[in-house]
Amino acid sequence: QQQVKQSPQSLIVQKGGISIINCAYENTAFDYFPWYQQFPGKGPALLIAIRPDVSEKKEGRFTISFNKSAKQFSLHIMDSQPGDSATYFCAASGGNNAGNMLTFGGGTRLMVKP
Amino acid sequence: DGGITQSPKYLFRKEGQNVTLSCEQNLNHDAMYWYRQDPGQGLRLIYYSQIVNDFQKGDIAEGYSVSREKKESFPLTVTSAQKNPTAFYLCASRQRGSPLHFGNGTRLTVT
């Protein structure tokens, strides 16, 4: 079964620090790796995404690092702010996945302390 | 504003009753999806539909049913056969090649 494993389950960071969330996947046919951000009582929203032809993508304070050989990718949040406190999901899709379904990681609950 | 509307936000039912969750989108997206969210388990796909009058089972379809009679609407029925129905249910839609858009969910509590 296709899987995406996400760690840690929860993370506490001081304001201004760096938040790092890691994901590992098994299916080498995956070719699209998005990260979603979810605030309490809301649906997830796309934060940033990467394809395997690049090793890093940066958008503002958010960076995805991608290691194709290790089948791992991670989200780095620089200068973390209390407003970043949310649940983050990594996901992957591609290959023989019918309908190009996203397979989600288990989520990371981030708390940024003021 | 275009988006996905899920209603109601909170829903309470007695065990043994069927319940239908509403999902409407005005994004003109062809594909629609239902996910279930439980703490620590991420998002698990229940059903999806890529075109009107057609839908497929996801990873956890047992105890659920859907219909797709209109492009804009994809209601989910949680039947009494679902062993553990209490969860947060998310509806999503997308157009081919574009990201997945989510609604704000319905929290179902069955007692």
CSV table of N, CA, C and O in Angstrom, one decimal, chain B residues 1-107:
chain,number,residue,atom,x,y,z
B,1,ASP,N,-17.5,34.9,-4.2
B,1,ASP,CA,-16.3,34.1,-4.1
B,1,ASP,C,-16.5,32.7,-4.4
B,1,ASP,O,-17.5,32.1,-4.0
B,2,GLY,N,-15.6,32.1,-5.2
B,2,GLY,CA,-15.7,30.7,-5.5
B,2,GLY,C,-15.2,29.9,-4.3
B,2,GLY,O,-14.3,30.3,-3.6
B,3,GLY,N,-15.8,28.7,-4.1
B,3,GLY,CA,-15.4,27.9,-3.0
B,3,GLY,C,-16.2,26.6,-2.9
B,3,GLY,O,-17.0,26.3,-3.7
B,4,ILE,N,-15.9,25.9,-1.8
B,4,ILE,CA,-16.6,24.7,-1.4
B,4,ILE,C,-17.4,24.9,-0.1
B,4,ILE,O,-16.8,25.4,0.9
B,5,THR,N,-18.6,24.6,-0.1
B,5,THR,CA,-19.5,24.8,1.1
B,5,THR,C,-19.9,23.5,1.6
B,5,THR,O,-20.5,22.7,0.9
B,6,GLN,N,-19.5,23.2,2.9
B,6,GLN,CA,-20.0,22.0,3.6
B,6,GLN,C,-21.0,22.4,4.7
B,6,GLN,O,-20.7,23.4,5.4
B,7,SER,N,-22.0,21.7,4.7
B,7,SER,CA,-23.0,21.9,5.8
B,7,SER,C,-23.6,20.6,6.3
B,7,SER,O,-23.7,19.7,5.6
B,8,PRO,N,-24.0,20.6,7.6
B,8,PRO,CA,-23.7,21.7,8.6
B,8,PRO,C,-22.3,21.6,9.1
B,8,PRO,O,-21.6,20.7,8.7
B,9,LYS,N,-21.9,22.6,9.9
B,9,LYS,CA,-20.5,22.5,10.4
B,9,LYS,C,-20.4,21.5,11.5
B,9,LYS,O,-19.4,20.8,11.7
B,10,TYR,N,-21.5,21.3,12.3
B,10,TYR,CA,-21.5,20.3,13.4
B,10,TYR,C,-22.8,19.5,13.2
B,10,TYR,O,-23.9,20.1,12.9
B,11,LEU,N,-22.7,18.2,13.4
B,11,LEU,CA,-23.9,17.3,13.2
B,11,LEU,C,-23.8,16.3,14.3
B,11,LEU,O,-22.8,15.6,14.5
B,12,PHE,N,-25.0,16.1,14.9
B,12,PHE,CA,-25.1,15.1,16.0
B,12,PHE,C,-26.1,14.1,15.6
B,12,PHE,O,-27.2,14.4,15.2
B,13,ARG,N,-25.8,12.8,15.8
B,13,ARG,CA,-26.8,11.7,15.4
B,13,ARG,C,-26.7,10.6,16.5
B,13,ARG,O,-25.7,10.4,17.1
B,14,LYS,N,-27.8,9.9,16.6
B,14,LYS,CA,-27.9,8.7,17.4
B,14,LYS,C,-27.3,7.5,16.6
B,14,LYS,O,-27.5,7.4,15.4
B,15,GLU,N,-26.7,6.6,17.3
B,15,GLU,CA,-26.2,5.4,16.7
B,15,GLU,C,-27.4,4.6,16.0
B,15,GLU,O,-28.5,4.6,16.5
B,16,GLY,N,-27.1,4.1,14.8
B,16,GLY,CA,-28.1,3.4,14.0
B,16,GLY,C,-28.8,4.2,13.0
B,16,GLY,O,-29.6,3.7,12.2
B,17,GLN,N,-28.6,5.5,13.0
B,17,GLN,CA,-29.3,6.4,12.0
B,17,GLN,C,-28.3,6.7,10.9
B,17,GLN,O,-27.1,6.9,11.1
B,18,ASN,N,-28.9,6.8,9.7
B,18,ASN,CA,-28.1,7.3,8.6
B,18,ASN,C,-28.1,8.8,8.6
B,18,ASN,O,-29.0,9.4,9.1
B,19,VAL,N,-27.0,9.4,8.1
B,19,VAL,CA,-26.9,10.8,8.1
B,19,VAL,C,-26.2,11.3,6.8
B,19,VAL,O,-25.3,10.6,6.3
B,20,THR,N,-26.7,12.4,6.2
B,20,THR,CA,-26.1,12.8,4.9
B,20,THR,C,-25.4,14.2,5.1
B,20,THR,O,-26.0,15.1,5.7
B,21,LEU,N,-24.2,14.2,4.7
B,21,LEU,CA,-23.4,15.5,4.7
B,21,LEU,C,-23.4,16.1,3.4
B,21,LEU,O,-23.2,15.5,2.3
B,22,SER,N,-23.6,17.4,3.4
B,22,SER,CA,-23.7,18.2,2.1
B,22,SER,C,-22.4,18.8,1.7
B,22,SER,O,-21.6,19.2,2.5
B,23,CYS,N,-22.1,18.8,0.4
B,23,CYS,CA,-20.9,19.4,-0.2
B,23,CYS,C,-21.3,20.0,-1.5
B,23,CYS,O,-21.8,19.3,-2.4
B,24,GLU,N,-21.2,21.3,-1.6
B,24,GLU,CA,-21.5,22.1,-2.9
B,24,GLU,C,-20.3,22.9,-3.2
B,24,GLU,O,-19.7,23.6,-2.4
B,25,GLN,N,-19.9,22.9,-4.6
B,25,GLN,CA,-18.8,23.7,-5.0
B,25,GLN,C,-19.3,24.6,-6.2
B,25,GLN,O,-20.0,24.1,-7.1
B,26,ASN,N,-18.8,25.8,-6.3
B,26,ASN,CA,-19.0,26.7,-7.4
B,26,ASN,C,-17.8,27.0,-8.2
B,26,ASN,O,-17.7,28.1,-8.8
B,27,LEU,N,-16.8,26.1,-8.1
B,27,LEU,CA,-15.5,26.3,-8.8
B,27,LEU,C,-15.5,25.7,-10.2
B,27,LEU,O,-14.5,25.8,-10.9
B,28,ASN,N,-16.6,25.1,-10.5
B,28,ASN,CA,-16.7,24.4,-11.8
B,28,ASN,C,-15.7,23.3,-12.0
B,28,ASN,O,-15.2,23.0,-13.1
B,29,HIS,N,-15.3,22.7,-10.9
B,29,HIS,CA,-14.3,21.6,-10.9
B,29,HIS,C,-15.0,20.3,-11.3
B,29,HIS,O,-16.1,20.0,-10.9
B,30,ASP,N,-14.3,19.5,-12.1
B,30,ASP,CA,-14.9,18.2,-12.5
B,30,ASP,C,-14.8,17.1,-11.4
B,30,ASP,O,-15.7,16.3,-11.2
B,31,ALA,N,-13.7,17.1,-10.6
B,31,ALA,CA,-13.5,16.1,-9.6
B,31,ALA,C,-13.8,16.5,-8.2
B,31,ALA,O,-13.5,17.7,-7.8
B,32,MET,N,-14.5,15.6,-7.5
B,32,MET,CA,-14.8,15.9,-6.1
B,32,MET,C,-14.4,14.7,-5.2
B,32,MET,O,-14.4,13.6,-5.7
B,33,TYR,N,-14.1,15.0,-4.0
B,33,TYR,CA,-13.6,14.0,-3.1
B,33,TYR,C,-14.2,14.1,-1.7
B,33,TYR,O,-14.5,15.2,-1.2
B,34,TRP,N,-14.2,13.0,-1.0
B,34,TRP,CA,-14.5,13.0,0.5
B,34,TRP,C,-13.4,12.3,1.2
B,34,TRP,O,-13.0,11.2,0.9
B,35,TYR,N,-12.9,13.1,2.3
B,35,TYR,CA,-11.9,12.6,3.2
B,35,TYR,C,-12.4,12.5,4.6
B,35,TYR,O,-13.3,13.3,5.0
B,36,ARG,N,-11.9,11.6,5.3
B,36,ARG,CA,-12.2,11.5,6.8
B,36,ARG,C,-10.9,11.9,7.5
B,36,ARG,O,-9.8,11.4,7.1
B,37,GLN,N,-11.0,12.7,8.5
B,37,GLN,CA,-9.8,13.1,9.3
B,37,GLN,C,-10.0,12.6,10.8
B,37,GLN,O,-11.0,13.0,11.4
B,38,ASP,N,-9.1,11.8,11.3
B,38,ASP,CA,-9.0,11.4,12.7
B,38,ASP,C,-7.7,11.9,13.2
B,38,ASP,O,-6.7,11.9,12.5
B,39,PRO,N,-7.6,12.2,14.5
B,39,PRO,CA,-6.3,12.6,15.1
B,39,PRO,C,-5.2,11.7,14.8
B,39,PRO,O,-5.4,10.5,15.1
B,40,GLY,N,-4.1,12.2,14.4
B,40,GLY,CA,-2.9,11.3,14.2
B,40,GLY,C,-3.0,10.4,12.9
B,40,GLY,O,-2.0,9.7,12.7
B,41,GLN,N,-4.1,10.4,12.2
B,41,GLN,CA,-4.2,9.5,11.0
B,41,GLN,C,-4.2,10.2,9.7
B,41,GLN,O,-4.5,9.6,8.7
B,42,GLY,N,-4.0,11.5,9.7
B,42,GLY,CA,-4.0,12.2,8.4
B,42,GLY,C,-5.4,12.2,7.8
B,42,GLY,O,-6.4,12.1,8.5
B,43,LEU,N,-5.4,12.3,6.5
B,43,LEU,CA,-6.6,12.4,5.7
B,43,LEU,C,-6.8,11.1,4.9
B,43,LEU,O,-5.9,10.7,4.2
B,44,ARG,N,-7.9,10.4,5.1
B,44,ARG,CA,-8.1,9.1,4.4
B,44,ARG,C,-9.3,9.3,3.4
B,44,ARG,O,-10.3,9.8,3.8
B,45,LEU,N,-9.1,8.8,2.2
B,45,LEU,CA,-10.0,9.0,1.1
B,45,LEU,C,-11.2,8.0,1.3
B,45,LEU,O,-11.0,6.8,1.4
B,46,ILE,N,-12.4,8.5,1.2
B,46,ILE,CA,-13.6,7.7,1.4
B,46,ILE,C,-14.1,7.4,0.0
B,46,ILE,O,-14.3,6.2,-0.4
B,47,TYR,N,-14.5,8.4,-0.8
B,47,TYR,CA,-15.0,8.2,-2.2
B,47,TYR,C,-14.5,9.4,-3.0
B,47,TYR,O,-14.2,10.5,-2.5
B,48,TYR,N,-14.4,9.2,-4.3
B,48,TYR,CA,-14.2,10.3,-5.2
B,48,TYR,C,-15.0,10.1,-6.5
B,48,TYR,O,-15.4,9.0,-6.9
B,49,SER,N,-15.1,11.3,-7.2
B,49,SER,CA,-15.9,11.3,-8.4
B,49,SER,C,-15.2,12.2,-9.4
B,49,SER,O,-14.9,13.4,-9.1
B,50,GLN,N,-14.9,11.7,-10.5
B,50,GLN,CA,-14.1,12.5,-11.5
B,50,GLN,C,-15.1,13.1,-12.6
B,50,GLN,O,-14.7,14.0,-13.4
B,51,ILE,N,-16.3,12.6,-12.6
B,51,ILE,CA,-17.3,13.2,-13.5
B,51,ILE,C,-18.7,12.9,-13.0
B,51,ILE,O,-18.9,12.0,-12.2
B,52,VAL,N,-19.7,13.6,-13.5
B,52,VAL,CA,-21.0,13.5,-13.1
B,52,VAL,C,-21.5,12.1,-13.3
B,52,VAL,O,-21.2,11.5,-14.4
B,53,ASN,N,-22.3,11.5,-12.4
B,53,ASN,CA,-22.9,10.2,-12.5
B,53,ASN,C,-21.9,9.0,-12.5
B,53,ASN,O,-22.2,7.9,-12.9
B,54,ASP,N,-20.7,9.3,-12.0
B,54,ASP,CA,-19.7,8.3,-11.8
B,54,ASP,C,-18.9,8.6,-10.6
B,54,ASP,O,-18.5,9.7,-10.3
B,55,PHE,N,-18.6,7.5,-9.8
B,55,PHE,CA,-17.7,7.7,-8.6
B,55,PHE,C,-17.0,6.4,-8.3
B,55,PHE,O,-17.5,5.3,-8.7
B,56,GLN,N,-16.0,6.5,-7.5
B,56,GLN,CA,-15.2,5.3,-7.2
B,56,GLN,C,-14.9,5.3,-5.6
B,56,GLN,O,-14.8,6.3,-5.0
B,57,LYS,N,-14.7,4.1,-5.1
B,57,LYS,CA,-14.4,3.9,-3.7
B,57,LYS,C,-12.9,4.3,-3.5
B,57,LYS,O,-12.1,4.0,-4.3
B,58,GLY,N,-12.7,4.9,-2.3
B,58,GLY,CA,-11.4,5.2,-1.9
B,58,GLY,C,-10.9,4.1,-0.9
B,58,GLY,O,-11.4,3.0,-1.0
B,59,ASP,N,-10.0,4.5,0.0
B,59,ASP,CA,-9.4,3.5,0.9
B,59,ASP,C,-10.3,3.0,2.0
B,59,ASP,O,-10.1,1.9,2.5
B,60,ILE,N,-11.3,3.8,2.4
B,60,ILE,CA,-12.2,3.4,3.5
B,60,ILE,C,-13.6,3.6,3.2
B,60,ILE,O,-14.4,4.2,4.0
B,61,ALA,N,-14.1,3.1,2.1
B,61,ALA,CA,-15.5,3.3,1.6
B,61,ALA,C,-16.6,2.5,2.4
B,61,ALA,O,-17.8,2.9,2.3
B,62,GLU,N,-16.2,1.5,3.1
B,62,GLU,CA,-17.2,0.7,3.8
B,62,GLU,C,-18.0,1.5,4.8
B,62,GLU,O,-17.5,2.2,5.7
B,63,GLY,N,-19.3,1.4,4.7
B,63,GLY,CA,-20.2,2.1,5.6
B,63,GLY,C,-20.6,3.5,5.1
B,63,GLY,O,-21.3,4.2,5.8
B,64,TYR,N,-20.1,3.8,3.9
B,64,TYR,CA,-20.5,5.1,3.3
B,64,TYR,C,-21.1,5.0,1.9
B,64,TYR,O,-20.8,4.0,1.3
B,65,SER,N,-21.8,6.0,1.5
B,65,SER,CA,-22.3,6.0,0.1
B,65,SER,C,-22.3,7.4,-0.4
B,65,SER,O,-22.4,8.4,0.4
B,66,VAL,N,-22.3,7.6,-1.7
B,66,VAL,CA,-22.3,8.9,-2.3
B,66,VAL,C,-23.1,8.9,-3.5
B,66,VAL,O,-23.5,7.9,-4.1
B,67,SER,N,-23.4,10.1,-4.1
B,67,SER,CA,-24.0,10.3,-5.3
B,67,SER,C,-23.4,11.5,-6.0
B,67,SER,O,-22.9,12.4,-5.3
B,68,ARG,N,-23.5,11.5,-7.3
B,68,ARG,CA,-23.0,12.7,-8.1
B,68,ARG,C,-23.9,13.0,-9.2
B,68,ARG,O,-23.6,12.7,-10.4
B,69,GLU,N,-25.1,13.5,-8.9
B,69,GLU,CA,-26.1,13.8,-9.9
B,69,GLU,C,-25.9,15.1,-10.6
B,69,GLU,O,-26.4,15.4,-11.7
B,70,LYS,N,-25.2,16.0,-9.9
B,70,LYS,CA,-24.9,17.3,-10.5
B,70,LYS,C,-23.4,17.6,-10.3
B,70,LYS,O,-22.8,17.2,-9.3
B,71,LYS,N,-22.8,18.4,-11.2
B,71,LYS,CA,-21.4,18.7,-11.1
B,71,LYS,C,-21.1,19.4,-9.8
B,71,LYS,O,-20.0,19.2,-9.2
B,72,GLU,N,-22.0,20.2,-9.3
B,72,GLU,CA,-21.7,21.1,-8.2
B,72,GLU,C,-21.8,20.4,-6.8
B,72,GLU,O,-21.4,20.9,-5.8
B,73,SER,N,-22.5,19.2,-6.8
B,73,SER,CA,-22.9,18.6,-5.6
B,73,SER,C,-22.4,17.2,-5.4
B,73,SER,O,-22.4,16.4,-6.4
B,74,PHE,N,-21.9,16.8,-4.2
B,74,PHE,CA,-21.3,15.5,-4.0
B,74,PHE,C,-21.7,15.1,-2.5
B,74,PHE,O,-20.8,15.1,-1.7
B,75,PRO,N,-22.9,14.8,-2.2
B,75,PRO,CA,-23.3,14.5,-0.8
B,75,PRO,C,-22.8,13.1,-0.4
B,75,PRO,O,-22.7,12.2,-1.2
B,76,LEU,N,-22.4,13.0,0.9
B,76,LEU,CA,-21.9,11.8,1.5
B,76,LEU,C,-22.9,11.3,2.5
B,76,LEU,O,-23.3,12.1,3.4
B,77,THR,N,-23.3,10.0,2.4
B,77,THR,CA,-24.2,9.4,3.5
B,77,THR,C,-23.4,8.5,4.3
B,77,THR,O,-22.7,7.6,3.8
B,78,VAL,N,-23.4,8.7,5.6
B,78,VAL,CA,-22.8,7.9,6.6
B,78,VAL,C,-23.9,6.9,7.1
B,78,VAL,O,-24.9,7.3,7.7
B,79,THR,N,-23.7,5.6,6.8
B,79,THR,CA,-24.8,4.7,7.1
B,79,THR,C,-24.6,4.1,8.5
B,79,THR,O,-23.5,4.2,9.1
B,80,SER,N,-25.6,3.4,8.9
B,80,SER,CA,-25.5,2.7,10.2
B,80,SER,C,-24.4,1.6,10.2
B,80,SER,O,-24.0,1.0,11.2
B,81,ALA,N,-24.0,1.2,9.0
B,81,ALA,CA,-23.0,0.1,8.9
B,81,ALA,C,-21.6,0.6,9.2
B,81,ALA,O,-20.7,-0.2,9.4
B,82,GLN,N,-21.4,1.9,9.2
B,82,GLN,CA,-20.1,2.5,9.6
B,82,GLN,C,-19.8,2.3,11.1
B,82,GLN,O,-20.5,2.8,11.9
B,83,LYS,N,-18.8,1.5,11.4
B,83,LYS,CA,-18.6,1.1,12.8
B,83,LYS,C,-18.2,2.3,13.7
B,83,LYS,O,-18.5,2.3,14.9
B,84,ASN,N,-17.4,3.2,13.2
B,84,ASN,CA,-16.9,4.3,14.0
B,84,ASN,C,-17.1,5.6,13.3
B,84,ASN,O,-16.1,6.2,12.8
B,85,PRO,N,-18.3,6.1,13.2
B,85,PRO,CA,-18.6,7.3,12.3
B,85,PRO,C,-18.1,8.6,12.8
B,85,PRO,O,-18.1,9.6,12.1
B,86,THR,N,-17.9,8.7,14.1
B,86,THR,CA,-17.5,10.0,14.7
B,86,THR,C,-16.2,10.5,14.2
B,86,THR,O,-15.2,9.8,14.4
B,87,ALA,N,-16.2,11.6,13.5
B,87,ALA,CA,-14.9,12.1,12.8
B,87,ALA,C,-15.2,13.5,12.2
B,87,ALA,O,-16.3,14.0,12.2
B,88,PHE,N,-14.1,14.0,11.7
B,88,PHE,CA,-14.2,15.3,10.9
B,88,PHE,C,-14.2,14.9,9.4
B,88,PHE,O,-13.2,14.3,9.0
B,89,TYR,N,-15.2,15.3,8.7
B,89,TYR,CA,-15.3,15.0,7.3
B,89,TYR,C,-15.0,16.2,6.4
B,89,TYR,O,-15.6,17.3,6.6
B,90,LEU,N,-14.1,16.0,5.4
B,90,LEU,CA,-13.7,17.0,4.5
B,90,LEU,C,-14.1,16.7,3.1
B,90,LEU,O,-13.8,15.6,2.6
B,91,CYS,N,-14.7,17.7,2.4
B,91,CYS,CA,-15.0,17.6,1.0
B,91,CYS,C,-13.9,18.4,0.3
B,91,CYS,O,-13.5,19.5,0.7
B,92,ALA,N,-13.5,17.9,-0.9
B,92,ALA,CA,-12.5,18.7,-1.7
B,92,ALA,C,-12.9,18.6,-3.2
B,92,ALA,O,-13.7,17.7,-3.6
B,93,SER,N,-12.3,19.5,-4.0
B,93,SER,CA,-12.5,19.4,-5.4
B,93,SER,C,-11.3,19.9,-6.1
B,93,SER,O,-10.4,20.5,-5.5
B,94,ARG,N,-11.1,19.5,-7.4
B,94,ARG,CA,-10.0,20.0,-8.1
B,94,ARG,C,-10.3,19.9,-9.6
B,94,ARG,O,-11.2,19.2,-10.1
B,95,GLN,N,-9.6,20.7,-10.4
B,95,GLN,CA,-9.6,20.6,-11.8
B,95,GLN,C,-8.3,20.0,-12.2
B,95,GLN,O,-7.3,20.2,-11.5
B,96,ARG,N,-8.3,19.2,-13.3
B,96,ARG,CA,-7.1,18.5,-13.7
B,96,ARG,C,-5.9,19.4,-13.8
B,96,ARG,O,-6.0,20.5,-14.4
B,97,GLY,N,-4.8,19.0,-13.1
B,97,GLY,CA,-3.6,19.8,-13.2
B,97,GLY,C,-3.5,20.9,-12.1
B,97,GLY,O,-2.5,21.7,-12.0
B,98,SER,N,-4.6,21.1,-11.3
B,98,SER,CA,-4.6,22.2,-10.3
B,98,SER,C,-4.7,21.5,-8.9
B,98,SER,O,-5.0,20.4,-8.8
B,99,PRO,N,-4.3,22.3,-7.9
B,99,PRO,CA,-4.3,21.8,-6.6
B,99,PRO,C,-5.7,21.4,-6.1
B,99,PRO,O,-6.7,21.9,-6.5
B,100,LEU,N,-5.7,20.6,-5.0
B,100,LEU,CA,-6.9,20.2,-4.3
B,100,LEU,C,-7.4,21.4,-3.4
B,100,LEU,O,-6.6,21.9,-2.7
B,101,HIS,N,-8.7,21.7,-3.6
B,101,HIS,CA,-9.3,22.7,-2.7
B,101,HIS,C,-10.2,22.0,-1.7
B,101,HIS,O,-11.0,21.2,-2.1
B,102,PHE,N,-10.1,22.4,-0.5
B,102,PHE,CA,-10.9,21.8,0.6
B,102,PHE,C,-12.0,22.7,1.1
B,102,PHE,O,-11.9,24.0,1.1
B,103,GLY,N,-13.1,22.1,1.5
B,103,GLY,CA,-14.1,22.9,2.3
B,103,GLY,C,-13.7,23.0,3.7
B,103,GLY,O,-12.6,22.5,4.1
B,104,ASN,N,-14.5,23.6,4.6
B,104,ASN,CA,-14.2,23.7,6.0
B,104,ASN,C,-14.7,22.6,6.9
B,104,ASN,O,-14.6,22.7,8.1
B,105,GLY,N,-15.2,21.6,6.3
B,105,GLY,CA,-15.5,20.3,7.0
B,105,GLY,C,-16.8,20.3,7.8
B,105,GLY,O,-17.4,21.3,8.1
B,106,THR,N,-17.2,19.1,8.1
B,106,THR,CA,-18.3,18.8,9.0
B,106,THR,C,-17.9,17.9,10.1
B,106,THR,O,-17.3,16.9,9.8
B,107,ARG,N,-18.1,18.3,11.3
B,107,ARG,CA,-17.7,17.5,12.5
B,107,ARG,C,-19.0,16.7,12.9
B,107,ARG,O,-19.9,17.2,13.3
